[in-house]
Every structure is written in structure tokens, then in C-alpha cells.
């Protein structure tokens, strides 16, 4: 039987250590019958306010998967910011490097969710735009202790680039959830161990044309220095591209209510699985289960799954996942 890192080995539970550098938002979520057209007013359905932002989601998801989780980011000195910090602390995420900026609003996202579970988002960056290279330097000690560091594109691209390089030099694996897509400098690509994106972002980074397939565009990304590329395709599963092998993975059959945060759950699941010693295909399956479960409730942070829920979906024994 394979021994993953979080097994009880000689009486000690060894956890993954995951650092997350990124955004924190308050999500204001409204369900609607369909996406409104220009100038149209719709009567919506359910409404909710929850924690969100790709960084917040990934740090929270990692903690719920039994990892030691660290959040590096920025919030404002407002009720939204303190609410987000409180949620993280309650879920045992270390917030020692979560900076509070006075006189600045916390990031906010307005999310519309339609019947299929698909969503559209408008983001006000707020304090997230202030995350800088000094914040990255202050996190070096954590990077040296971490198995993986997760990044996204809801903070300044220069900060993301500096973070990828610093984390790689510290000796840990780097993950980039490359959405929303922004141009990356050439030096960033070679410092990405795992890049996770959807087809729209792949089109942005590789430059789509009628002659380019997903496989061809993915090959172009790998040639820039990325070690592994995962293209998520929602209910169709996704594709994994490495320099040694390519393979497809299937999605779990679930009833999607709101897929906000699903890719963040996937990213955290992948990083935790790999940190625990799972082979890539097993880690991708584990991550896919995390992403599926994140679609089963409204809002990002309420839907992020706990370890025992992932184990139940995978049909594994509780001893293997606790």
C-alpha cells in the first residue's frame, strides 16, 4: 500500500505545509435566471455574502484538507477585512503575514450565478493591489518551510513574478492559478512547477487560432519553461500536460449549484496531494474530487470541502485521509 505523507508514520501525523500568496475578497453572490444583457434589470433569487478571493479560497481549502496553511496577502481595516481574517483563523490558517492597510477597502467581488452553476464576476481589487515585493521578502522564512507555494493573478503581476522566483529559490514547488489572465514577463514561466488554468486563459496565454488545438497550445506553454500544465474543463474534467506524459482526467458526477471557488479547491487539493507524496495521477483525482465538492453549495468559502468529505467521495477509508 502506498504511504502518503499524511499517514500515521511511526505514531506521528505528518502534514503538508502550504503557503498561499494572493487575494482576499468579500464575495457578494446573487443567483439569477440567466446573465443579464446590457441595460437589463433582473429579479434575482437567493443572495449571500461570503469569504472569497482566490488566495483566501486556496488557503482555507488547504487547511480543511489537513495541511498547515499560511496566508500572505493584504486586507483593509474595515469590517470585510476583519471578517475574512476571522474566518481564516477559525479554520487554523496562519495569518501572521496578512497585512492590514489603513484607509483602504478590502477587495470585493460581485458574483452572478445562473441555474447551471456557471458564474460571472466583477472584482474591485482594493487592498489586494497593494501586495508588493517587500511582502514577498517577508515571507522567505515560510517559503523555506513550505512544501508548496500557491499564487494567482488577482494581485499585481510583478509581485507574482517575484514570488514565483523567491519561492523556487527557497526550494519549494510553485503553483500558479493563472486567472484572471494577465501578461507574464518571460522570467516568470521558468519558475512555475504547476500551472492551472481554464481554456479561456489558455487561449490568452498561447494565442488561439483555428489551427491550434488544446494540445498544441499546451505544448507552447511547456516550451516556455513551465514544468506541468493542467487545463480544467469543468464538467468534462480536464487535461494534464507534462514533459514526460499527457493524460485526461474525468470529472465527478455531482449536481452543480455554484462553481465559484471550484478551481481554487482543485489547486489546493493538487498541492496537498503532491506534498503528501501522491503520484501525479492520484493527486489530480484527489484535486478533481475537491473541485467537484466545491460546486455543491452557494458561495466560495462555505463550499470548500473538508478532508473527510473528499475521502468519502473517493470511496477511501477514513484512516487514509485523516
XYZ file of N, CA and C in Angstrom, residues 30-34 40-46:
36
model
N -25.288 36.685 -5.964
C -26.707 36.738 -6.315
C -27.006 35.668 -7.351
N -28.019 34.861 -7.086
C -28.459 33.878 -8.079
C -29.476 34.531 -9.014
N -29.372 34.241 -10.314
C -30.258 34.841 -11.321
C -30.697 33.769 -12.311
N -31.809 34.002 -13.032
C -32.272 33.007 -14.011
C -31.334 32.886 -15.209
N -30.632 33.979 -15.534
C -29.658 33.981 -16.627
C -28.814 35.236 -16.474
N -30.266 45.640 -18.884
C -31.384 44.823 -18.386
C -31.370 44.725 -16.861
N -32.555 44.812 -16.259
C -32.721 44.595 -14.822
C -33.453 43.278 -14.596
N -32.858 42.409 -13.769
C -33.454 41.106 -13.491
C -33.912 41.037 -12.039
N -34.927 40.260 -11.795
C -35.297 39.907 -10.435
C -34.525 38.644 -10.072
N -33.625 38.778 -9.095
C -32.786 37.662 -8.712
C -33.463 36.738 -7.725
N -32.717 35.762 -7.285
C -33.227 34.777 -6.342
C -32.443 34.902 -5.042
N -31.773 33.849 -4.591
C -31.063 33.873 -3.313
C -29.864 34.815 -3.365
